[in-house]
Coordinates of C-alpha atoms and ligand atoms in Angstrom, one line a residue:
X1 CA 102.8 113.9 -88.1
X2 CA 102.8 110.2 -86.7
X3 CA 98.8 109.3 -86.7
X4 CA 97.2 107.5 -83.9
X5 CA 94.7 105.2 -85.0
X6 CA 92.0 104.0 -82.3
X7 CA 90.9 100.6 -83.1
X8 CA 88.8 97.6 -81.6
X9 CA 91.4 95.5 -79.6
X10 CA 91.8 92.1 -81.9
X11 CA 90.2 90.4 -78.7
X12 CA 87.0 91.5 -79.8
X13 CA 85.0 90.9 -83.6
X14 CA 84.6 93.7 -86.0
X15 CA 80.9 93.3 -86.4
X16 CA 79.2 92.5 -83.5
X17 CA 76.4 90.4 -85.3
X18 CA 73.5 91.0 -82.0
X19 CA 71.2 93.3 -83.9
X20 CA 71.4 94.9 -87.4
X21 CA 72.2 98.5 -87.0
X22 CA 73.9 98.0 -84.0
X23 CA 76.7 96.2 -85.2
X24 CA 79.8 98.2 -84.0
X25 CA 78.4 98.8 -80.9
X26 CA 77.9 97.1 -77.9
X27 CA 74.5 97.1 -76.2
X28 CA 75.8 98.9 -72.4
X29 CA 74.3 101.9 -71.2
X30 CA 76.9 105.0 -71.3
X31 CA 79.2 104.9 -68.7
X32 CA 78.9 101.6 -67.8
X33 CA 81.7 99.1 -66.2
X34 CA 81.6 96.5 -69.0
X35 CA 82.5 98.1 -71.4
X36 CA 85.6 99.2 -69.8
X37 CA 86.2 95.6 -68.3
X38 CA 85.7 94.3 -72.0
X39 CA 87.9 96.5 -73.3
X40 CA 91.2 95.7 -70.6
X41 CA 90.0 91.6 -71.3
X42 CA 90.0 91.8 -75.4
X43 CA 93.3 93.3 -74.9
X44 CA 94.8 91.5 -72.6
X45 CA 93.7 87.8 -74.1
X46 CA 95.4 89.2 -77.2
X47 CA 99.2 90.8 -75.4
X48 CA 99.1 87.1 -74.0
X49 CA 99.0 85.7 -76.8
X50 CA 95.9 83.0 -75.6
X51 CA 93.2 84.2 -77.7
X52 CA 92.8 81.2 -79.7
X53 CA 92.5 79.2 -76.3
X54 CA 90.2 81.5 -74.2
X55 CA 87.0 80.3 -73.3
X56 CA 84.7 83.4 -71.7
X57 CA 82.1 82.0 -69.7
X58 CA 79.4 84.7 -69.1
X59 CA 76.3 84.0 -67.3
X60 CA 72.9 86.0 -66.6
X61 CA 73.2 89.7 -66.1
X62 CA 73.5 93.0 -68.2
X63 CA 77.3 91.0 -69.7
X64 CA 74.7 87.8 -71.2
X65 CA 76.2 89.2 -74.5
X66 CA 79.4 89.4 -74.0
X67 CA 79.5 86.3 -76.3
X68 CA 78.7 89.0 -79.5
X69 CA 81.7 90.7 -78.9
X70 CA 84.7 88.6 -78.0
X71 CA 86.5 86.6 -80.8
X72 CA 87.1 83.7 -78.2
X73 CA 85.7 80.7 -77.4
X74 CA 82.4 81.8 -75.6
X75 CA 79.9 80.1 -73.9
X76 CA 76.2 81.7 -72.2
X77 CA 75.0 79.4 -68.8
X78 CA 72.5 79.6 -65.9
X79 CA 72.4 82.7 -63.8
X80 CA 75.3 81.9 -61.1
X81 CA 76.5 78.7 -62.5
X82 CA 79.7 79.9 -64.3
X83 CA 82.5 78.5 -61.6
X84 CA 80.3 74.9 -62.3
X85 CA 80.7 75.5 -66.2
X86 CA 84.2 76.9 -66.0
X87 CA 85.3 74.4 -63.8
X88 CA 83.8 71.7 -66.3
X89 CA 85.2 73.0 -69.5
X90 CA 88.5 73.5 -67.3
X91 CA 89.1 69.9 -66.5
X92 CA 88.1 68.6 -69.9
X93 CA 90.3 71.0 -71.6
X94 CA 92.9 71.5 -69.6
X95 CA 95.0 73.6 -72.1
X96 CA 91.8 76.5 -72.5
X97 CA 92.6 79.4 -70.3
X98 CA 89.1 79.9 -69.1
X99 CA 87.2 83.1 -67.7
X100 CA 84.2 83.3 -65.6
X101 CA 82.7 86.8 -66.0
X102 CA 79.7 87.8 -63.5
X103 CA 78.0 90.1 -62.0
X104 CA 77.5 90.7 -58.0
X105 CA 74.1 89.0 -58.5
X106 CA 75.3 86.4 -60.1
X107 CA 78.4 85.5 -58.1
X108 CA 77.4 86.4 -54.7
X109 CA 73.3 85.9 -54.6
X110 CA 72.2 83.0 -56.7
X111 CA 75.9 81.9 -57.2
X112 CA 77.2 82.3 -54.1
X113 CA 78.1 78.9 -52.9
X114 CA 79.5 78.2 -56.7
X115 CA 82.3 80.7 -55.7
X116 CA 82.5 79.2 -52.6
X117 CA 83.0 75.9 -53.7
X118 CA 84.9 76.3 -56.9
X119 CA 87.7 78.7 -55.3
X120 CA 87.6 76.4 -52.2
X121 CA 88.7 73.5 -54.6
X122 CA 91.5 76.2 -56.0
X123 CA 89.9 75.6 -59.6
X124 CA 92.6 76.8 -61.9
X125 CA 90.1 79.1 -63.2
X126 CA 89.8 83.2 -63.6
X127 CA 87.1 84.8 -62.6
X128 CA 86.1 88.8 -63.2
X129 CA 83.6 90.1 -60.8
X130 CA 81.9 93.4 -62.0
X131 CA 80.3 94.5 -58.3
X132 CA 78.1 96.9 -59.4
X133 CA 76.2 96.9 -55.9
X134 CA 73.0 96.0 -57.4
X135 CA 71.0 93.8 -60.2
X136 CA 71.6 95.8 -63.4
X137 CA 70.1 94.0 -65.2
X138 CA 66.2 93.7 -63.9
X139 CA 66.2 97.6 -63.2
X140 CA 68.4 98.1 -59.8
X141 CA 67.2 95.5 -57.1
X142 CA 69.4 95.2 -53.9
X143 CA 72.4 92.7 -54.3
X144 CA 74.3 90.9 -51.6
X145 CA 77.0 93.9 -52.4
X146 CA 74.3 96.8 -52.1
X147 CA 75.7 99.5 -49.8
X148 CA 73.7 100.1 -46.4
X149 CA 71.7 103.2 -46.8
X150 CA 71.9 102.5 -50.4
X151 CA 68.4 102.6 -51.9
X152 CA 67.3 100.3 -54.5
X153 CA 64.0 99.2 -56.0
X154 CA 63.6 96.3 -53.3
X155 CA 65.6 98.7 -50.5
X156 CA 63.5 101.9 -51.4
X157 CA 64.5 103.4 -47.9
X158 CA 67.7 102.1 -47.7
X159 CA 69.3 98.9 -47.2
X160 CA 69.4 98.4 -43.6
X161 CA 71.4 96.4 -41.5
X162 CA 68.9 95.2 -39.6
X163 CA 66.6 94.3 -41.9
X164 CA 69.1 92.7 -44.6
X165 CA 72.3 92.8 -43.1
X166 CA 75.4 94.0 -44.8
X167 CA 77.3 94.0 -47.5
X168 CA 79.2 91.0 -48.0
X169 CA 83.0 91.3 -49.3
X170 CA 83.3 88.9 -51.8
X171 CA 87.6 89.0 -52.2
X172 CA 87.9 89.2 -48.5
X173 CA 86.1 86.4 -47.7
X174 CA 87.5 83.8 -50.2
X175 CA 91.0 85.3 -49.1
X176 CA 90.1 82.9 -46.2
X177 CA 90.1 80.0 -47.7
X178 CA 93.5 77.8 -49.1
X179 CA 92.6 77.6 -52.9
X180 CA 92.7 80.6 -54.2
X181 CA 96.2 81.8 -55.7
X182 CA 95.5 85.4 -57.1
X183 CA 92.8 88.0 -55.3
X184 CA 92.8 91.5 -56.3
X185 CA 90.2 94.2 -55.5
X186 CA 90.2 97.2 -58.0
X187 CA 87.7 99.8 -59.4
X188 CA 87.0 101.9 -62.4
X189 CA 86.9 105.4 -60.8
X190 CA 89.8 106.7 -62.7
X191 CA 92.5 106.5 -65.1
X192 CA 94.4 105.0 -62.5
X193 CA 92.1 102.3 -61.4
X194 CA 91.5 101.5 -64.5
X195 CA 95.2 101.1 -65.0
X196 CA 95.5 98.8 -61.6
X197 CA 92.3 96.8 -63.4
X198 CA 94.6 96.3 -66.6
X199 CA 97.3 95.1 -64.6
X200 CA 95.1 93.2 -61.9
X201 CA 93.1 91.2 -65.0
X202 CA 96.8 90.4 -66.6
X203 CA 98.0 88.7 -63.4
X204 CA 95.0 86.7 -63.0
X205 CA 95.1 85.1 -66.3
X206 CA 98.7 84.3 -66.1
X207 CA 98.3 82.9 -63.0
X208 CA 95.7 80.5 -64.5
X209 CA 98.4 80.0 -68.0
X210 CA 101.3 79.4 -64.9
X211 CA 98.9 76.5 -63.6
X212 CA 99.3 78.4 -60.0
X213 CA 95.3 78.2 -59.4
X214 CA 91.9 79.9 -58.8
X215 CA 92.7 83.4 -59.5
X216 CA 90.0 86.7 -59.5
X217 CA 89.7 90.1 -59.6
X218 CA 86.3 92.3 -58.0
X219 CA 86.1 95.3 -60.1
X220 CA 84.1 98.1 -58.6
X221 CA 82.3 99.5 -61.8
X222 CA 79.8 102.0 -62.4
X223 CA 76.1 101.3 -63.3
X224 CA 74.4 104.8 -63.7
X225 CA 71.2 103.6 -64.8
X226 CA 70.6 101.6 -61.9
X227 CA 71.7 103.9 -59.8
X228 CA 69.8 106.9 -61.7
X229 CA 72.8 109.5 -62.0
X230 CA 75.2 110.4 -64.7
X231 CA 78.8 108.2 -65.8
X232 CA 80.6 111.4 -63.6
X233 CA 78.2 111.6 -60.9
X234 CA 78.7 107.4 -60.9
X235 CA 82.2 107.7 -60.8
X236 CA 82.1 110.4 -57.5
X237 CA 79.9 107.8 -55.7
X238 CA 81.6 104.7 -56.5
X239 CA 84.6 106.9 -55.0
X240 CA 82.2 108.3 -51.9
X241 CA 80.1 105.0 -50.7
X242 CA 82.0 102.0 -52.0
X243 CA 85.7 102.7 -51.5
X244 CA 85.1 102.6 -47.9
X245 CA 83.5 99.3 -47.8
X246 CA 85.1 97.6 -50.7
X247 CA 88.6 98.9 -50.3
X248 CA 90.7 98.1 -53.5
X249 CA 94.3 96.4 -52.9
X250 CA 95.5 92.6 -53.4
X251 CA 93.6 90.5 -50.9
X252 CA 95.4 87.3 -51.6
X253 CA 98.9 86.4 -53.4
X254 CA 100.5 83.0 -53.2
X255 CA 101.7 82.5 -56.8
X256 CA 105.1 82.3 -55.9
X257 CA 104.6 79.9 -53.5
X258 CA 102.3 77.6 -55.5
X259 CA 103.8 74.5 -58.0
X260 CA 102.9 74.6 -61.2
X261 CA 100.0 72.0 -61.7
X262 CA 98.8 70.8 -64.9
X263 CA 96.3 68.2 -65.1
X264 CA 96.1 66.0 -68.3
X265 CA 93.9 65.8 -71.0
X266 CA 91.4 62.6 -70.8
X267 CA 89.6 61.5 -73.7
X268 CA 87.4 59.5 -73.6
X269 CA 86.1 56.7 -76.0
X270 CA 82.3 57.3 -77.5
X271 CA 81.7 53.8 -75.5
X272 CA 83.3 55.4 -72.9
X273 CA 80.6 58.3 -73.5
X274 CA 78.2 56.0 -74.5
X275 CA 78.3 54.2 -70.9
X276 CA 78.3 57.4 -68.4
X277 CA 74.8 58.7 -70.1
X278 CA 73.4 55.5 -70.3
X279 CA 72.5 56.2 -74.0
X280 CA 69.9 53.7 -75.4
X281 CA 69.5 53.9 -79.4
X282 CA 66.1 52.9 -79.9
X283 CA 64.2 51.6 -82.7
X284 CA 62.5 54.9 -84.7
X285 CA 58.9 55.9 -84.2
X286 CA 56.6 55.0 -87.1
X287 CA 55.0 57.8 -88.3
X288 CA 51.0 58.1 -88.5
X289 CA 50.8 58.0 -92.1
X290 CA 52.6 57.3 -94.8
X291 CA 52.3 60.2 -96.1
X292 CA 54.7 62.2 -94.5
X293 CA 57.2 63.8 -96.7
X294 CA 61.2 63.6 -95.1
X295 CA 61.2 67.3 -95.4
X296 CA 58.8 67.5 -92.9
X297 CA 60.4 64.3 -90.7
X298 CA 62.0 64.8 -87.2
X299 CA 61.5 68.3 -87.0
X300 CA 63.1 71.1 -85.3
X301 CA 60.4 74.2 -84.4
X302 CA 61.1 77.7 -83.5
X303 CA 57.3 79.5 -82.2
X304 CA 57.5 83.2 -82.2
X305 CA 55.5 86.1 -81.3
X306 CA 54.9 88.4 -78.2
X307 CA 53.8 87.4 -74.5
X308 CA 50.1 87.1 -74.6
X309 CA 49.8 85.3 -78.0
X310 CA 49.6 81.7 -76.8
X311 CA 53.2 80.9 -79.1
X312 CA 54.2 78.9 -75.5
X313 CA 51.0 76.9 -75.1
X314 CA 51.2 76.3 -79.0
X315 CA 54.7 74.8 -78.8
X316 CA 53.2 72.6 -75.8
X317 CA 50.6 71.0 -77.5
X318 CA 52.7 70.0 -80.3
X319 CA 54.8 68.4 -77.7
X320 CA 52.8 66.8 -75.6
X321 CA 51.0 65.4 -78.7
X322 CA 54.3 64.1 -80.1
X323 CA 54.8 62.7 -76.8
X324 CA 51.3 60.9 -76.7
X325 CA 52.0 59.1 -80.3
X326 CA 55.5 57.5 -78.9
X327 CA 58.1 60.4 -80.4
X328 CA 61.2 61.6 -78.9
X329 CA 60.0 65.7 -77.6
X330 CA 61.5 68.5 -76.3
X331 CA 60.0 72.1 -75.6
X332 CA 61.5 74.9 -74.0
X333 CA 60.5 78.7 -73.5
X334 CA 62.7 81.2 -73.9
X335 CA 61.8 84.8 -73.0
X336 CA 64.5 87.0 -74.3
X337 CA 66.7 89.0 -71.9
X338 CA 65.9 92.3 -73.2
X339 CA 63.9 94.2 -70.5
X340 CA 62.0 95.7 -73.2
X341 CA 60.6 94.7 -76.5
X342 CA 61.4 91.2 -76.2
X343 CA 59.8 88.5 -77.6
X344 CA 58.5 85.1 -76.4
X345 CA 59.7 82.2 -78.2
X346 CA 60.2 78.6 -77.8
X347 CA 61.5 75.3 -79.1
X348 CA 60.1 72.1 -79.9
X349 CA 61.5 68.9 -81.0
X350 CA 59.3 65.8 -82.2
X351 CA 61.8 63.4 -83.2
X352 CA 61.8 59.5 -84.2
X353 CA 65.8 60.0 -82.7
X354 CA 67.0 60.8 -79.5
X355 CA 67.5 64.7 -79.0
X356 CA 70.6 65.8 -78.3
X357 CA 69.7 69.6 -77.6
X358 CA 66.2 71.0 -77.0
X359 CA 67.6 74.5 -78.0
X360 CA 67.2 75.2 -82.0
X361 CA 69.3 77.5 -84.2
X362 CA 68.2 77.0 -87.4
X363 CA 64.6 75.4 -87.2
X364 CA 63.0 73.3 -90.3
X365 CA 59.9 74.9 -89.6
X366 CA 59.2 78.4 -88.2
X367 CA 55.9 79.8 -87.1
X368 CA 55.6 83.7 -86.4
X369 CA 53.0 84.8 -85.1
X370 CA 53.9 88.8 -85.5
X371 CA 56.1 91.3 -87.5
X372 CA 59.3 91.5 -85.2
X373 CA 59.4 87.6 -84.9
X374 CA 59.3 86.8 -88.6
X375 CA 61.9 89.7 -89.2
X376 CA 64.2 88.3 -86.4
X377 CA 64.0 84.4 -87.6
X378 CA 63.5 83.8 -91.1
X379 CA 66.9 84.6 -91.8
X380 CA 67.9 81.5 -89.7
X381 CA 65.3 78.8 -90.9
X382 CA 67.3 76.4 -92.3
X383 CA 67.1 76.3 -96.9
X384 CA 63.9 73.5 -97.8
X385 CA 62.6 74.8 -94.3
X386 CA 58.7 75.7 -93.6
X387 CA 57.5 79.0 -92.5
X388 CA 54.0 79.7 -91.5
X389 CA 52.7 83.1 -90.2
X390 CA 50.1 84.8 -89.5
X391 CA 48.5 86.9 -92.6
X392 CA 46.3 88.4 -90.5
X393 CA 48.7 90.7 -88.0
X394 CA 51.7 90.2 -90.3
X395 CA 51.8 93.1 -92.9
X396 CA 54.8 91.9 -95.2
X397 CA 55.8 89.0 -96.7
X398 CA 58.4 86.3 -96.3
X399 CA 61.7 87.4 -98.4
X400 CA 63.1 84.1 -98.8
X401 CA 62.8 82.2 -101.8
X402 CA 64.1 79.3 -100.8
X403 CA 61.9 78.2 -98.5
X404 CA 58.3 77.1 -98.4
X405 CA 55.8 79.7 -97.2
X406 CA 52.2 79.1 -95.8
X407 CA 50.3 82.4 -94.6
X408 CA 47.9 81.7 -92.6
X409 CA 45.1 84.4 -91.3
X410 CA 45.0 82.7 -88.1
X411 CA 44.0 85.5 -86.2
X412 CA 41.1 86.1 -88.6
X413 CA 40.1 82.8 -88.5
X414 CA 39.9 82.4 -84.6
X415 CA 37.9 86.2 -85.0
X416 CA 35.4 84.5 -87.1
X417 CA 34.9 81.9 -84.3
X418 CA 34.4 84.5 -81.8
X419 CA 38.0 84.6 -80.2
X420 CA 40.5 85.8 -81.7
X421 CA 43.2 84.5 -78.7
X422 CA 43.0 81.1 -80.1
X423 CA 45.1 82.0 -83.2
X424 CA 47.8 79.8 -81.6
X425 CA 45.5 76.6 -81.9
X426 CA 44.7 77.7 -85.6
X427 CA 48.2 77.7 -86.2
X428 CA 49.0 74.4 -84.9
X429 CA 45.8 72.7 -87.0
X430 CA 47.6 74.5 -90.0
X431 CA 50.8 73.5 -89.3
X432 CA 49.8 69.6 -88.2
X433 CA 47.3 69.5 -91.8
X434 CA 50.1 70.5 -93.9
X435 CA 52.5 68.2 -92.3
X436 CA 51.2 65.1 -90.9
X437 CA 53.7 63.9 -88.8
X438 CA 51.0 64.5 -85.6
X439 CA 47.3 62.8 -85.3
X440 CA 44.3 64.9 -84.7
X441 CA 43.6 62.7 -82.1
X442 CA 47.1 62.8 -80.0
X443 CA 46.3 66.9 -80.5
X444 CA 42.5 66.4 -79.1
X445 CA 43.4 64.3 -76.1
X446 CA 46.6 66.2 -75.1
X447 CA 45.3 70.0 -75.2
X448 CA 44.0 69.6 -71.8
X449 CA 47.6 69.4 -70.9
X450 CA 48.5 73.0 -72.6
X451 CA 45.6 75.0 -72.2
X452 CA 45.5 76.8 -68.7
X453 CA 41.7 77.1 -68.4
X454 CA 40.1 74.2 -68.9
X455 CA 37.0 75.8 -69.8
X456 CA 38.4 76.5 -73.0
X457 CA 39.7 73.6 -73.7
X458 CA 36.6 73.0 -76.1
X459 CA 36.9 76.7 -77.7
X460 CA 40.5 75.5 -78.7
X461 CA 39.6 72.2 -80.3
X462 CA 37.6 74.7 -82.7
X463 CA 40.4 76.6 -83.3
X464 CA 42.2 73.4 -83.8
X465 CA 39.4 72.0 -86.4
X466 CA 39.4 75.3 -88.2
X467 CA 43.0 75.7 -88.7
X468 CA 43.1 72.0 -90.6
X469 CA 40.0 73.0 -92.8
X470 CA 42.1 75.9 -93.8
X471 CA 44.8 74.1 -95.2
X472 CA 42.8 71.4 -96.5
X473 CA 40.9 73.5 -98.2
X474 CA 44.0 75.2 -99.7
X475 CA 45.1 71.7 -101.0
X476 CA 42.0 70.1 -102.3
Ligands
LIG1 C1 67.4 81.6 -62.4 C2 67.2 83.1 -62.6 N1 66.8 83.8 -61.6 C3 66.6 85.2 -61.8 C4 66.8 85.8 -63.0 C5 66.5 87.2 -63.2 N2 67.8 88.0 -63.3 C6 68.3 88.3 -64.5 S1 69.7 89.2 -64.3 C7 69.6 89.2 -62.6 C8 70.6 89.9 -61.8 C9 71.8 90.4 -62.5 O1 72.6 91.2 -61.7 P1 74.2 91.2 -61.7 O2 74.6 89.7 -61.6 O3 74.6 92.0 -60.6 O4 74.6 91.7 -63.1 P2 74.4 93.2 -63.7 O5 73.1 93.1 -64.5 O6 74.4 94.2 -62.6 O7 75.6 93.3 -64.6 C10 68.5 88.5 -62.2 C11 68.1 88.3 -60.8 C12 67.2 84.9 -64.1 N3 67.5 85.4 -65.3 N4 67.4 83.6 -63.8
LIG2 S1 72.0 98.7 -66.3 FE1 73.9 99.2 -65.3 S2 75.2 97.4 -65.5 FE2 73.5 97.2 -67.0 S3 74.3 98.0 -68.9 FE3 73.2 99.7 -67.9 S4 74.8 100.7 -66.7 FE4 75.6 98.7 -67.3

């Protein structure tokens, strides 16, 4: 008997690398829309033979990781910015066939006047709109495609149209304008949606390979956890409450009446480059001593622990201090989009270069300041790098051995000093006495800058002091 074998569509990796332990699966609540609209994409990016030029653009919302799962050119952006980024890569790569996959939040709150403009200029890009009727991702607040009488977490008596007006049809109303080529409306309510999806998302990207223009399909997909019932239940009220008011069918279809258009490919000269960012290459910063090692030059700084810890306010003093003795800085937060068990983190460059990206991958120094955030980073310091952590909180050790380690009992340090929420200055005294590429004295006269309440500004500079006695006493 001829066997069928059910297999991951090429389109998508065969490890999805997001979290060990999860790696064949994706991270969608059962009976979710996603998956399904992953599934028909992966596919379809493969039958048309444009994998190896597909760029997926995914911005905020439950999909922010569709970039684990599809072997294509991905990239993450800004909640609602993905026409702006698509468009971009678009006209600098003319040849990439690329697809702007977002959620009604995204595309029709925040994002709205993206679509707008992008589809208005007939963009010769594809976009994928999963209307969900409501923000899946932040636990089921009212979208600008929330049904009326439809309760959500902001609408818990119903949206109303008096209150927030109604719905607003996305396909419909860009049908209006002249750019876009290819509209479609489907849902995922049945095999034979789903079908009319497969089909629907095939035309859109071959309008886009046909150079026709703007092309997009709304899916109506199922969210059962926002809207608290089960994936059959989901399907019945997709069927019951948005049918009526997001009727499925093609919207729009001038393809056959559109030339081919194919704009060309301009490169442009690093002068070129050069000129439009106004790059100046600057003379380095001297560092304060001479001492500094070059493993510890111009480094790149992951902080990591949970919200509460002070690993934010640590990254900005290092910062601002860098900033004070003439480096190059950078710092950003990032919070994680897990709603839960996340952890806080941030970045922080103090260069004698110009910085191209404050983001870091794979820092030259990591500090953890709990279990999860060593466990989740070390594997990405970069080999030579240096870790610090906390000894006090942190019950393993570091597994690499090719890297150098400096535990630091920086909550029991700041306990001894009668407040143990200054850990984060004990780290950053430990981290700036092992290192030396900052002053004590940019540190001293730039906390004021990072510490919220001024009144413990003074506590801090304790921590500070203590945390550079520890190493120094380590080293002496
Ligand atoms: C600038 C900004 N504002 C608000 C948020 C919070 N936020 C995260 S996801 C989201 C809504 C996502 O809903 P939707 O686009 O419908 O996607 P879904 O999660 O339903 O797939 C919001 C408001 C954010 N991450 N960034
Ligand atoms: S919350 Fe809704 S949209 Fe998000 S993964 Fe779960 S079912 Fe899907």
């Amino acid at each position: 008997m001829a066997k069928k074998i059910l297999r991951k569509p090429a389109g998508f990796y065969d490890v999805f690398e997001r979290k060990p332990g999860d790696q064949l699966t994706t991270h969608y609540c059962p009976g979710c829309g996603h998956g399904n609209v992953h599934k028909l994409l992966a596919e379809a990016v493969v039958d048309l033979g444009i994998q190896d030029r597909t760029i997926l653009v995914s911005p905020v919302g439950c999909s922010v990781f569709a970039f684990y799962y599809f072997k294509t050119g991905n990239i993450q952006v800004a909640h609602g910015r993905a026409p702006a980024v698509a468009t971009g890569i678009k006209r600098a790569l003319p040849h990439a066939v690329v697809v702007s996959y977002q959620g009604d939040g995204d595309l029709a709150a925040i994002g709205g006047n993206h679509i707008l403009q992008s589809a208005n200029r007939g963009e010769q890009i594809t976009v994928l709109f999963i209307n969900n009727a409501i923000y899946g991702m932040t636990g089921g607040q009212m979208a600008p495609t929330t049904v009326l009488g439809m309760r959500t977490t902001t609408t818990p008596y119903g949206r109303k149209v008096n209150n927030e007006g109604p719905p607003i049809r996305v396909v419909e109303l860009l049908s209006s304008l002249d750019g876009p080529a290819y509209l479609e409306r489907t849902a995922l309510w049945d095999n034979k949606a789903i079908r009319r999806t497969r089909t629907a998302i095939r035309n859109a990207l071959q309008c886009q390979i046909d150079g026709l223009g703007f092309s997009m399909v709304e899916i109506l997909s199922p969210c059962p956890s926002g809207w608290k019932l089960n994936p059959d239940e989901a399907h019945e009220w997709m069927r019951e409450n948005m049918a009526p008011v997001f009727p499925p069918g093609l919207k729009k279809d001038v393809r056959a009446e559109r030339e081919p258009f194919f704009p060309e490919k301009r490169e442009l000269t690093a002068e070129e480059i050069r000129a439009a960012v106004d790059l100046q290459i600057e003379e380095p910063t001297p560092y304060p001593s001479e001492l500094v090692k070059p493993e510890y030059a111009d480094p790149a700084i992951k902080l990591a622990g949970f919200g509460g810890q002070g690993v934010l306010s640590a990254g900005a003093i290092l910062a601002n201090a860098g900033m004070e003795q003439g480096f190059q800085t950078s710092w950003i937060p990032s919070y994680g989009p897990e709603m839960r068990g996340g952890t806080a983190h941030c970045f922080v460059h103090i260069s004698r270069h110009a910085i191209g990206s404050p983001t870091v991958s794979n820092p030259d120094v990591l500090v953890a300041f709990n279990r999860p955030s060593l466990e989740k980073f070390e594997p990405e310091l970069k080999p030579g790098g240096l870790l610090l952590y906390d000894s006090t909180i942190i019950d393993v050790t570091p597994k690499r051995t090719d890297i150098e380690v400096l535990a630091v009992p920086a909550t029991g340090l700041a306990d001894e000093l009668g407040f143990s929420r200054m850990a984060n200055t004990v780290m950053v005294g430990a981290y700036v006495a092992k290192t030396g590429i900052l002053s004590r004295e940019a540190i001293e006269q730039t906390l004021p800058l990072a510490i919220k309440r001024q009144n413990l500004v003074e506590t801090n500079r304790k921590g500070l002091a203590r945390g550079i006695e520890f190493v120094e006493g380590l080293e002496s």
